[in-house]
Short mmCIF file of C-alpha atoms and ligand atoms in Angstrom, two decimals:
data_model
loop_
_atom_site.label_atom_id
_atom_site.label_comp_id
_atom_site.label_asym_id
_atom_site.label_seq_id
_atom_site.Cartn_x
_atom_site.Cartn_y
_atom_site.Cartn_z
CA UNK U 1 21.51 -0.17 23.28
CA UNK U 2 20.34 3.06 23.84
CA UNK U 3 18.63 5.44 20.72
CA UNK U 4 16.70 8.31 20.37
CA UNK U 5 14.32 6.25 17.93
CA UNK U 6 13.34 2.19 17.84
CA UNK U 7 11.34 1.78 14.82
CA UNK U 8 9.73 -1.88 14.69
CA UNK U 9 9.18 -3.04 10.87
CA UNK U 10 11.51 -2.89 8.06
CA UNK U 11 8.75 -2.49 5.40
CA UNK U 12 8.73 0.33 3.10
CA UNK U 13 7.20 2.55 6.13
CA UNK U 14 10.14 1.71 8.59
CA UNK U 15 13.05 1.82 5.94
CA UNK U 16 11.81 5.35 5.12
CA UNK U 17 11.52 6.60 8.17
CA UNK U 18 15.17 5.52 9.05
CA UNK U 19 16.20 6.97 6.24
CA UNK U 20 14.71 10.30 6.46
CA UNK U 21 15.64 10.56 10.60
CA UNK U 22 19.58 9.27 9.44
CA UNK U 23 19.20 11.94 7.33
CA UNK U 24 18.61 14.66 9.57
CA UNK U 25 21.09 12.99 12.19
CA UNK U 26 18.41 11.39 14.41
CA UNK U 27 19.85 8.17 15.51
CA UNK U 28 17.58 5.36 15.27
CA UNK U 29 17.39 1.37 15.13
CA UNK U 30 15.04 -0.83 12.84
CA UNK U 31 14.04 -4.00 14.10
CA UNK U 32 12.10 -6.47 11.83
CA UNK U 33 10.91 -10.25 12.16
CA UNK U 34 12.38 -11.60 9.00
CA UNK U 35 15.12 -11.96 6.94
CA UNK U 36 15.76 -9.29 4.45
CA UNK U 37 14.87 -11.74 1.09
CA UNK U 38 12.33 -12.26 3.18
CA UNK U 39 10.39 -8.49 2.64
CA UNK U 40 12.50 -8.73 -0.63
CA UNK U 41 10.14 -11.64 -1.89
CA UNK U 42 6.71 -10.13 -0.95
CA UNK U 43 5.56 -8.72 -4.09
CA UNK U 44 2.91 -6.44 -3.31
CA UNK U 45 2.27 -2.56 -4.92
CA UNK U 46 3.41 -1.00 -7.71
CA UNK U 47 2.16 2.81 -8.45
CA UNK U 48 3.84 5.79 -6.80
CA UNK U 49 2.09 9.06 -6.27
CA UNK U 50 4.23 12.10 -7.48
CA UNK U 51 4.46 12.96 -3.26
CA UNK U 52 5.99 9.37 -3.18
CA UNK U 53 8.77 10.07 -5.74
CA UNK U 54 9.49 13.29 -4.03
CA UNK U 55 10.07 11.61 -1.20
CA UNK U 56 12.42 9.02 -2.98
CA UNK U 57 14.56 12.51 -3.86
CA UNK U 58 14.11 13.59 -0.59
CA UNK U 59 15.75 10.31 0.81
CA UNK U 60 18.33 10.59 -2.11
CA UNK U 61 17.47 7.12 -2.85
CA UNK U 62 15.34 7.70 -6.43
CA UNK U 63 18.14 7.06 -9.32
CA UNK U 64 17.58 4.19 -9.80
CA UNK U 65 13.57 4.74 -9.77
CA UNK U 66 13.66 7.67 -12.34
CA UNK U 67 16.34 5.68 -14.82
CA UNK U 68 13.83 2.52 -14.72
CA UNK U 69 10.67 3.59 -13.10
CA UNK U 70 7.50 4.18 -15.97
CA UNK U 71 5.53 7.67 -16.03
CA UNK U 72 2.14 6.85 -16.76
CA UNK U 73 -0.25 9.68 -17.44
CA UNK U 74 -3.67 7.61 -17.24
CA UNK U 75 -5.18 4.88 -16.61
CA UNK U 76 -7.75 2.44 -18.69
CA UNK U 77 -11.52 1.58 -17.06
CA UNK U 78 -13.46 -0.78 -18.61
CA UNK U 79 -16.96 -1.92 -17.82
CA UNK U 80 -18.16 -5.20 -19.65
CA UNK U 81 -15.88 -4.72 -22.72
CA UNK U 82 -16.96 -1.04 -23.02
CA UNK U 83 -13.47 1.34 -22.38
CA UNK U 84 -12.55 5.01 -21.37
CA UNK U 85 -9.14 6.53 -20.84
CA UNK U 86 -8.66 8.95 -18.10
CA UNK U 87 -6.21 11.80 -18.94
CA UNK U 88 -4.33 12.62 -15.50
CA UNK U 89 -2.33 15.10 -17.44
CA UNK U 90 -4.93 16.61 -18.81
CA UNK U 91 -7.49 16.30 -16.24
CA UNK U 92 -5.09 17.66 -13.16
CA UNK U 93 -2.04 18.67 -14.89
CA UNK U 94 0.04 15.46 -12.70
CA UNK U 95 1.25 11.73 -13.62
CA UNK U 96 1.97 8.83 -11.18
CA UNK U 97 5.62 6.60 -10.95
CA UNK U 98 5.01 2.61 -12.17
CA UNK U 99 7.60 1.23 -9.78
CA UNK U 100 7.69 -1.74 -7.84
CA UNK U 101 7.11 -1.57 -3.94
CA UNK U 102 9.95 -4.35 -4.10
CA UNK U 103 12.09 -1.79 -6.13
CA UNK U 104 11.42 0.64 -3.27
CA UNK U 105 12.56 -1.24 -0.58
CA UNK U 106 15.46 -2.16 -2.24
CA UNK U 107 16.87 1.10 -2.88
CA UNK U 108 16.09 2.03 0.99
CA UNK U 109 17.88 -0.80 2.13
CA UNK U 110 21.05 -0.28 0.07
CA UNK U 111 20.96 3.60 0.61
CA UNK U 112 20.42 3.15 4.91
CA UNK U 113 24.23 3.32 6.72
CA UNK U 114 22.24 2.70 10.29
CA UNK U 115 21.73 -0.82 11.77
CA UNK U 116 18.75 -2.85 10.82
CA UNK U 117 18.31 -5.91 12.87
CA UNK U 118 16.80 -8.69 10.85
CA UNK U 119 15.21 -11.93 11.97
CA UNK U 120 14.44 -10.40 15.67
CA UNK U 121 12.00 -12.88 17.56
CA UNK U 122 9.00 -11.80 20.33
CA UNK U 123 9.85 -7.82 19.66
CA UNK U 124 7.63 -6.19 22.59
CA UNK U 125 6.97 -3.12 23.42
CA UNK U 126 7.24 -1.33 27.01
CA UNK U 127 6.32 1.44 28.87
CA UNK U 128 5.45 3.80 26.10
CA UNK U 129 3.05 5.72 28.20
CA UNK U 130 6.21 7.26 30.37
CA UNK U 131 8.89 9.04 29.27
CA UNK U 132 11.27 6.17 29.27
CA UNK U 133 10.03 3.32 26.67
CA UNK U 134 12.08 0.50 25.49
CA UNK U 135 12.06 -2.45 22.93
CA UNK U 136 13.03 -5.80 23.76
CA UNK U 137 13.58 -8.87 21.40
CA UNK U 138 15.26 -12.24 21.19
CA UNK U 139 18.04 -12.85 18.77
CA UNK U 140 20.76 -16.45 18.56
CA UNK U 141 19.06 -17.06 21.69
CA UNK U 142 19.46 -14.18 23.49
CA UNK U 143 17.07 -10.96 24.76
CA UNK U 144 18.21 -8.00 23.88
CA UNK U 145 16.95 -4.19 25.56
CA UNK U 146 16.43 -1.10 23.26
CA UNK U 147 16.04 1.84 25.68
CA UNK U 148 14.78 4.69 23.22
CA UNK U 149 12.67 8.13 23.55
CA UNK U 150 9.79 7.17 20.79
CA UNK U 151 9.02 4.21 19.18
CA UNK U 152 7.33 4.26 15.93
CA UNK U 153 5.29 1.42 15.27
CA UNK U 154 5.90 0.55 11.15
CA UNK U 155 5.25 -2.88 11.28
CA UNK U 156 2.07 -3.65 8.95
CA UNK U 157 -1.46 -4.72 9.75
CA UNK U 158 -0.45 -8.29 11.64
CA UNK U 159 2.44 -6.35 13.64
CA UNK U 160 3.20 -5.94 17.40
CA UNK U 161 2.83 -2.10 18.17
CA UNK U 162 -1.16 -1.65 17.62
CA UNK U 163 -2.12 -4.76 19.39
CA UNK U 164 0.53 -3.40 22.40
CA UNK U 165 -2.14 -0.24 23.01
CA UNK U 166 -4.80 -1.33 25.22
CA UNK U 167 -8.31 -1.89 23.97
CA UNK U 168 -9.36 0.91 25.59
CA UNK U 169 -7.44 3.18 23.86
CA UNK U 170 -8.13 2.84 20.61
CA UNK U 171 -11.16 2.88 18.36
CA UNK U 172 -11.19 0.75 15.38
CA UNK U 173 -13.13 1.15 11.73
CA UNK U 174 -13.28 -1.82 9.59
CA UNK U 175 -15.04 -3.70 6.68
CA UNK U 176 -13.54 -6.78 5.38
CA UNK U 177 -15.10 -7.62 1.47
CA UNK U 178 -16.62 -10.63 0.41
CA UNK U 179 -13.61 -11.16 -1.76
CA UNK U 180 -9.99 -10.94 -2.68
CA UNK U 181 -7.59 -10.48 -5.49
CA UNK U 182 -5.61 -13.09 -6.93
CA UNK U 183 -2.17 -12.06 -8.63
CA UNK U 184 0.29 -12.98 -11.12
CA UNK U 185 3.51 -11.55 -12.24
CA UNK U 186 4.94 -13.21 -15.22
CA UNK U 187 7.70 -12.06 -17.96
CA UNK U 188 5.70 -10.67 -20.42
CA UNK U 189 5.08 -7.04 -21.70
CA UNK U 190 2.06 -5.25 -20.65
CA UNK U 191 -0.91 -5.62 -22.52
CA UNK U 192 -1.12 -1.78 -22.79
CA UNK U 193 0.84 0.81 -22.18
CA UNK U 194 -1.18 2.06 -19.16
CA UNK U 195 -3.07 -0.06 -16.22
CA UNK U 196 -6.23 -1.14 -17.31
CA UNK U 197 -9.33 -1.20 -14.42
CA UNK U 198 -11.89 -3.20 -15.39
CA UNK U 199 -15.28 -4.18 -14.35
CA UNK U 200 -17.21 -7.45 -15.77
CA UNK U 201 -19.75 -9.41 -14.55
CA UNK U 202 -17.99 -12.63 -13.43
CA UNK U 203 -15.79 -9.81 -11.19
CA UNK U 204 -12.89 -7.51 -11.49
CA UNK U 205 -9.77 -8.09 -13.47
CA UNK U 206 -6.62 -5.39 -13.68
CA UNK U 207 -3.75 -5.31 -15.94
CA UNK U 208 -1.02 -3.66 -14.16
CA UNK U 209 2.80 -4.15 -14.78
CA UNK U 210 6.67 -3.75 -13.25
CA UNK U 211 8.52 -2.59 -16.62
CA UNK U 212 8.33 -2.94 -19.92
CA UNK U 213 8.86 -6.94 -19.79
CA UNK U 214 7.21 -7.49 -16.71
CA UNK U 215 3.48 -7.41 -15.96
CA UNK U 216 1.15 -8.30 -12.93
CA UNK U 217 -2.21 -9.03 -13.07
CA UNK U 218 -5.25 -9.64 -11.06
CA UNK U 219 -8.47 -10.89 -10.98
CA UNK U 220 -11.15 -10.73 -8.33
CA UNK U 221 -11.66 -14.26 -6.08
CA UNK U 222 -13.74 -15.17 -3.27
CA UNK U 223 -12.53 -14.41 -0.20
CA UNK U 224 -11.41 -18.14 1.46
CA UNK U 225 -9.68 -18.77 -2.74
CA UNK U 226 -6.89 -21.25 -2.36
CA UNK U 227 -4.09 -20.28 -4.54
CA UNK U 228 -3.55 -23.80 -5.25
CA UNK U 229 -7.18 -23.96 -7.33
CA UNK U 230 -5.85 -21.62 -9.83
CA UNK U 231 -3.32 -23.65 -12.20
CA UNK U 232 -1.76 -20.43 -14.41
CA UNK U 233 -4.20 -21.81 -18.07
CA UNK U 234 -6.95 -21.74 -15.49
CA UNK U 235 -5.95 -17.54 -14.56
CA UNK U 236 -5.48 -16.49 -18.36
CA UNK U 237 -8.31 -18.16 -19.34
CA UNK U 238 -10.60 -16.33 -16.18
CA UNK U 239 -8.36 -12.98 -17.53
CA UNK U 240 -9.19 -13.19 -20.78
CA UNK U 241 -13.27 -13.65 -20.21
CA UNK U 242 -13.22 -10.34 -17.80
CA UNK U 243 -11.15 -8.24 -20.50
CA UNK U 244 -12.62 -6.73 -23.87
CA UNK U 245 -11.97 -8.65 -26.42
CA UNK U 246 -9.08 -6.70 -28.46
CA UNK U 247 -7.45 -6.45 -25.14
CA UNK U 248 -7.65 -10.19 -24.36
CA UNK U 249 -6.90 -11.27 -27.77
CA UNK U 250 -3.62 -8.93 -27.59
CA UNK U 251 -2.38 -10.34 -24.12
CA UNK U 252 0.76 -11.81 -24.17
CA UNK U 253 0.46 -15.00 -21.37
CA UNK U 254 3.36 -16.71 -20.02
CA UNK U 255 4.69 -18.89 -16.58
CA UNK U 256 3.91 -16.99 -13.57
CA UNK U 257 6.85 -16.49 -11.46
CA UNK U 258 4.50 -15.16 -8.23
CA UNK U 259 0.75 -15.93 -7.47
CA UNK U 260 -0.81 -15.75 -4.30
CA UNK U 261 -4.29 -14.13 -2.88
CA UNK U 262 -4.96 -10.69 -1.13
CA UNK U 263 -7.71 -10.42 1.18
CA UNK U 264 -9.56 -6.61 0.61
CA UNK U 265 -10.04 -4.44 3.78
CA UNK U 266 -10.59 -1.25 4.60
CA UNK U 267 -9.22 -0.17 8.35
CA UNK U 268 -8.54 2.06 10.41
CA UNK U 269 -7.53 2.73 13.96
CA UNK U 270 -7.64 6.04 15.81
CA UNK U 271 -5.84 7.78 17.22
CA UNK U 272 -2.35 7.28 16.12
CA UNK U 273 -0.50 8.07 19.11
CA UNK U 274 -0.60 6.49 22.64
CA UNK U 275 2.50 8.40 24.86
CA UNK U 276 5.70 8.09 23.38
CA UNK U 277 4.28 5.37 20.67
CA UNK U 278 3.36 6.38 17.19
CA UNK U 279 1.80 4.43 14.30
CA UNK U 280 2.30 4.92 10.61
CA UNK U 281 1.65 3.01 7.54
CA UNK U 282 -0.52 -0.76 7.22
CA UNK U 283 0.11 -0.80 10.96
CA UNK U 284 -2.15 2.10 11.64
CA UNK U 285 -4.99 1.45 8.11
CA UNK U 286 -5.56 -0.66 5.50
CA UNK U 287 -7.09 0.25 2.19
CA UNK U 288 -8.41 -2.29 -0.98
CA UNK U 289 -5.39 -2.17 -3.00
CA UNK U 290 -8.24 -0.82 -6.11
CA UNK U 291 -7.16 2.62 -5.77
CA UNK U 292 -3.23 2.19 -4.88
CA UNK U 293 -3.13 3.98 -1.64
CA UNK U 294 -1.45 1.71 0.46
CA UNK U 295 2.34 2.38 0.06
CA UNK U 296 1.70 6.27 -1.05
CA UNK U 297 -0.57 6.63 2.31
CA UNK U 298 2.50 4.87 4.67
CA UNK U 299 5.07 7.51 2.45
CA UNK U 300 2.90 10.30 3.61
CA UNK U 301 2.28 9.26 7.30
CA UNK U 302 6.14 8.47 7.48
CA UNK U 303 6.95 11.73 6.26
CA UNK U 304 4.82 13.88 8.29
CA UNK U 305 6.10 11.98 11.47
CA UNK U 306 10.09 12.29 10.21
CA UNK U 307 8.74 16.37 10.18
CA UNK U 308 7.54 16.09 13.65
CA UNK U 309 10.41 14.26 14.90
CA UNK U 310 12.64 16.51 13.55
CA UNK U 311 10.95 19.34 15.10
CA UNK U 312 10.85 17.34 18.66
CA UNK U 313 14.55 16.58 18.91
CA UNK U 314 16.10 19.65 16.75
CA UNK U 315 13.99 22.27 18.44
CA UNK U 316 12.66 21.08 21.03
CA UNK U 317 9.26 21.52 20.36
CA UNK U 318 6.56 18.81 20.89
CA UNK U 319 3.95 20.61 18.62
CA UNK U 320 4.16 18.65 15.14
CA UNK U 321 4.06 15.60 17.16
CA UNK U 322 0.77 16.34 19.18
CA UNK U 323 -0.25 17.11 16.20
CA UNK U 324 0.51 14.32 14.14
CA UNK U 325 -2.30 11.68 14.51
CA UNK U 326 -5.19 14.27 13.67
CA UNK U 327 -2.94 15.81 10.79
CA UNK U 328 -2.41 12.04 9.29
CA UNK U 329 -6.08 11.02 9.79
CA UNK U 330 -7.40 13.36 7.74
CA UNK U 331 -5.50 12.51 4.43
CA UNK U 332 -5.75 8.70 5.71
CA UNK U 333 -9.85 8.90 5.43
CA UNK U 334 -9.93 10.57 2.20
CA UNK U 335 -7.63 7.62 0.88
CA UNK U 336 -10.16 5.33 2.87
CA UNK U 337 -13.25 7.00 0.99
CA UNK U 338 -11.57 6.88 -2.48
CA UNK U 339 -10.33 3.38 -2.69
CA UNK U 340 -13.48 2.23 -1.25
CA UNK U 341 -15.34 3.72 -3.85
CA UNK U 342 -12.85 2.74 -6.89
CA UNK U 343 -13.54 -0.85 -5.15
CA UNK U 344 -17.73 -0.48 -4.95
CA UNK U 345 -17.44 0.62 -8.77
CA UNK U 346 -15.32 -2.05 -9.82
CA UNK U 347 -15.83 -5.33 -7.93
CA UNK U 348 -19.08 -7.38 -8.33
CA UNK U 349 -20.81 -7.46 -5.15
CA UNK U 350 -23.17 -10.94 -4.56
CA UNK U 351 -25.29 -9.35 -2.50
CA UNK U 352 -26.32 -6.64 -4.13
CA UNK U 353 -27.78 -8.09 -6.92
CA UNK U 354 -29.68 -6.62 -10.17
CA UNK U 355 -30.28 -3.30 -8.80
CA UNK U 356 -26.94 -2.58 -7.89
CA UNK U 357 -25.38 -3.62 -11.02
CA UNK U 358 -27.49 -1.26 -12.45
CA UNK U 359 -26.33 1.30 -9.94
CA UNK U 360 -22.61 0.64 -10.94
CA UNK U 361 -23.55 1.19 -14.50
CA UNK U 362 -25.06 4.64 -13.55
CA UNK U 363 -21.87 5.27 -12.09
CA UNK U 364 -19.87 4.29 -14.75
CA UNK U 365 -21.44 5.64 -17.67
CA UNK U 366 -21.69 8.89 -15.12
CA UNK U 367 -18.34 8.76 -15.26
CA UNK U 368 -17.13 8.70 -18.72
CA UNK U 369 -20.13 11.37 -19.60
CA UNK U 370 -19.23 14.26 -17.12
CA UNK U 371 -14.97 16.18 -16.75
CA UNK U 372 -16.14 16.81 -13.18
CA UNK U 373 -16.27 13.24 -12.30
CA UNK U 374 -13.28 12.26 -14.08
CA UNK U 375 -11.42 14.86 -12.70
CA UNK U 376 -12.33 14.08 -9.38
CA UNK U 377 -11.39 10.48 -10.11
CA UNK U 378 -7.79 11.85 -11.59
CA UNK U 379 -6.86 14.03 -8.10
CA UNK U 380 -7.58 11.44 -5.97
CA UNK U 381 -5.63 8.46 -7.81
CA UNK U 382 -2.76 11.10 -8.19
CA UNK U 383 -2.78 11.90 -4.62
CA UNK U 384 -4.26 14.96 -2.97
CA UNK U 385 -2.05 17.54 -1.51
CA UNK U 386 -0.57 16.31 1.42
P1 RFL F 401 4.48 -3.67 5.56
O1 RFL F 401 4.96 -3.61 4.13
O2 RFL F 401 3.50 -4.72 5.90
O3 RFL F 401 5.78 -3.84 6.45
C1 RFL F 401 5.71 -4.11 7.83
C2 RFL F 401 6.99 -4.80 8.27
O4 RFL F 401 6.92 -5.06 9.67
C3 RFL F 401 7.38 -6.40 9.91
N1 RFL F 401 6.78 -6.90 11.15
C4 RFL F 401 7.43 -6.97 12.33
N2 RFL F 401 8.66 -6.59 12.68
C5 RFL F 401 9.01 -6.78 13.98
N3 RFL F 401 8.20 -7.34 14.90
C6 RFL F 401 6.95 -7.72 14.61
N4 RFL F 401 6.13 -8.25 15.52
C7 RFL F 401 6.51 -7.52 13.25
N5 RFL F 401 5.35 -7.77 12.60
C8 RFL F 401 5.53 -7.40 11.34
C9 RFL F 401 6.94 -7.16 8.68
O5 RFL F 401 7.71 -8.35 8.50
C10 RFL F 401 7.19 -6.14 7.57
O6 RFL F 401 8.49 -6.22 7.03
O7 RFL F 401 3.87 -2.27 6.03
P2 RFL F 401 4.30 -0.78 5.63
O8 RFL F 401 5.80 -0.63 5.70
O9 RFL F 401 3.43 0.11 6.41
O10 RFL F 401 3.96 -0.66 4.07
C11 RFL F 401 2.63 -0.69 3.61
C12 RFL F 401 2.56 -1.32 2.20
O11 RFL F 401 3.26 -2.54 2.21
C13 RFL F 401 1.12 -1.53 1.71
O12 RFL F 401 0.31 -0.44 2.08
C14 RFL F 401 1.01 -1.69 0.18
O13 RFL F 401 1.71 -2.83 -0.26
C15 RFL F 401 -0.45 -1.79 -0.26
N6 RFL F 401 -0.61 -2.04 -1.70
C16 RFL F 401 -0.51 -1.00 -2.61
N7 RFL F 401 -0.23 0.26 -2.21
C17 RFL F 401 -0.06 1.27 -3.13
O14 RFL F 401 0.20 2.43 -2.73
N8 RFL F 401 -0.17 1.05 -4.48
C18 RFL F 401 -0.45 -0.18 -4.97
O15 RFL F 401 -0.48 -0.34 -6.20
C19 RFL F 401 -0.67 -1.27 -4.03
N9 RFL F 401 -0.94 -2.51 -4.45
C20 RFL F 401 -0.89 -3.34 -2.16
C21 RFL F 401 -1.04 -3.54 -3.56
C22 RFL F 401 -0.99 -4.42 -1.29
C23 RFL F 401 -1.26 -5.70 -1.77
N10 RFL F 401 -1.35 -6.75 -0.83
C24 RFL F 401 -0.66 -7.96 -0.96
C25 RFL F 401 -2.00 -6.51 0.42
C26 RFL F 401 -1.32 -4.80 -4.06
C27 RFL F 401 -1.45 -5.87 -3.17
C28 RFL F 401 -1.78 -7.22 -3.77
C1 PHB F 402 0.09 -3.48 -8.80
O1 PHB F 402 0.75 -3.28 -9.84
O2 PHB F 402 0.41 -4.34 -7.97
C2 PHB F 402 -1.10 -2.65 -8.54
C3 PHB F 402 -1.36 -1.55 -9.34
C4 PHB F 402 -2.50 -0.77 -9.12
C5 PHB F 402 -3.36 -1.11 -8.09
C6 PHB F 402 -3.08 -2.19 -7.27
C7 PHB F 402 -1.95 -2.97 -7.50
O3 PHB F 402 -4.47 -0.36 -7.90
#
């Protein structure tokens, strides 16, 4: 098979930029390791940045998002029991899109005419550093070749194309946390209309949701947790204890139909381009889910390489894709720098002990005392201008 694009990953990253190229009459091929149900099942984020949902338009895959998607125009931090609101509207005259990452991918997938090739085994990449790279992968027993011109690399943290670039070539930034987040989804109704972030001092707890019957929650767990440790009476109860009391009192608790653990990392490799392979999305950084940057940071990357791909094969013109990697990076660290801090805030941290509990105090109260800090809280969790 010969196409002008092989993107590997079918995650919201390489669904999008299929979409988008299709689109603009690029052809390209998606291959991805597992079955479709497969990324179905993997319940991950669920805010959208307003750049996110323009993108959704942009794809013309975001009916069904703005008939059942929720516009939420704040958010809730606590900090032991104590609570302030934080008015996006007001603050920075924007809202964010309450709409599950599934929900995303699902639309993509039903939207895309172009082939997708599910369940592809040992997907390698070769010869990206000439002009003539190709793809190969086994399939019902057999290899199959992908000659192609680019190859964007779309498939998440654990994928192929960024372990394909030689050590050498790439510089890595990472810090792992002493601690993950454990999740349930369950058929309930929100506790509150809006997500609630909130800090306490046996760790962080959030109350985030899918719809109006449908909520997800999270609490903060040390990093090796077992999911297994946490029967669902032994999560509500943890819940309730990290929650002010009205709020826990008013939680509605029922079976949990998902739980499993996320380890927190912040990453980031540099650059983003090695010859004729780019990288976009989880495959390129990873933030701490606290500030809900993942998915809207893989939207933007995606688009600005579907802009410089465009450019490439429409015009000719390799410009927007030289430039890509140091355009991305720069919106990609300020994500970095915001969720980290929404996680240093938030999370309790064992080794900093008395004085920096203290310290997180200062910050919160800072906070919820001073517009300036709020608003700067407000632009970032919106999403800064691309
Ligand atoms: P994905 O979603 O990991 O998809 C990559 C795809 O590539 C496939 N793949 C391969 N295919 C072929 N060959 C190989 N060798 C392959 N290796 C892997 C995989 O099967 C998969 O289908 O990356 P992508 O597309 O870049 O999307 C990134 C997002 O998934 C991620 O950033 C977000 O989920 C992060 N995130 C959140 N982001 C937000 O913007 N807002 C949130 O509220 C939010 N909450 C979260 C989150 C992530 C979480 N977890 C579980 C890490 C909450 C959680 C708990
Ligand atoms: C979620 O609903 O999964 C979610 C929401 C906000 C976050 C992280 C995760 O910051």
């Amino acid at each position: 098979m010969r196409v002008q694009v092989a993107i590997i990953g079918a995650g919201p990253s390489g669904l999008m930029l299929g979409r988008l190229l299709e689109l603009a009459g690029i052809d390209a091929v998606i291959v991805e390791r597992k079955s479709a149900d497969y990324v179905l099942g993997r319940i991950r984020a669920g805010v959208l940045e307003q750049g996110s949902v323009d993108l959704m338009d942009r794809a013309l895959a975001g009916a069904r998002m703005h008939a059942e998607g929720l516009v939420h125009h704040g958010i809730e931090m606590g900090f032991d029991g104590d609570r302030h609101r934080i008015d996006f509207s007001a603050l920075v005259g924007s809202q964010v899109m309450v709409y599950g990452q599934t929900e995303v991918t699902r639309d993509l997938m039903a939207i895309r005419q172009s082939r997708t090739i599910y369940e592809a085994e040992d997907v390698e990449l070769h010869d990206f550093d000439g002009q003539q790279p190709w793809v190969s992968y086994r399939k019902d027993g057999a290899t199959h070749r992908i000659d192609c011109a680019v190859i964007a690399g779309c498939d998440g943290f654990h994928g192929v194309s960024r372990r394909s670039v030689p050590e050498r070539s790439l510089t890595t930034f990472e810090r792992v946390y002493p601690f993950g987040w454990l999740g349930v989804l369950t058929d309930r109704p929100p506790v509150a209309d809006e997500l609630i972030y909130a800090h306490h001092e046996r760790g962080f707890a959030l109350c985030s949701q899918r719809s109006r019957t449908r909520s997800r929650y999270y609490i903060q767990v040390p990093a090796d947790e077992q999911v297994g440790a946490w029967s669902d009476d032994r999560f509500w109860d943890e819940l309730r204890a990290r929650l002010a009391p009205e709020t826990a009192e008013a939680m509605q608790t029922g079976p949990s139909i998902e739980k499993s653990v996320a380890q927190l990392r912040s990453f980031v490799a540099e650059p983003l381009r090695f010859g004729q392979l780019f990288l976009a999305g989880d495959a390129a950084h990873i933030v701490p889910p606290t500030g809900a940057k993942g998915l809207n940071l893989a939207m933007s990357d995606v688009a600005a390489l579907a802009d410089a791909l465009i450019e490439h094969f429409s015009e000719g013109s390799p410009a927007a894709l030289d430039a890509y990697s140091n355009h991305v990076l720069s919106r990609i660290w300020k994500a970095e720098r915001f969720s980290w801090w929404m996680t240093s805030l938030l999370h309790t941290f064992p080794e900093t002990g008395p004085f920096g509990r203290r310290i997180q105090r200062a910050e919160f109260d800072y906070l919820t005392g001073s517009r300036a800090a709020q608003q700067s809280l407000a632009e970032n969790y919106v999403g800064l201008p691309a």
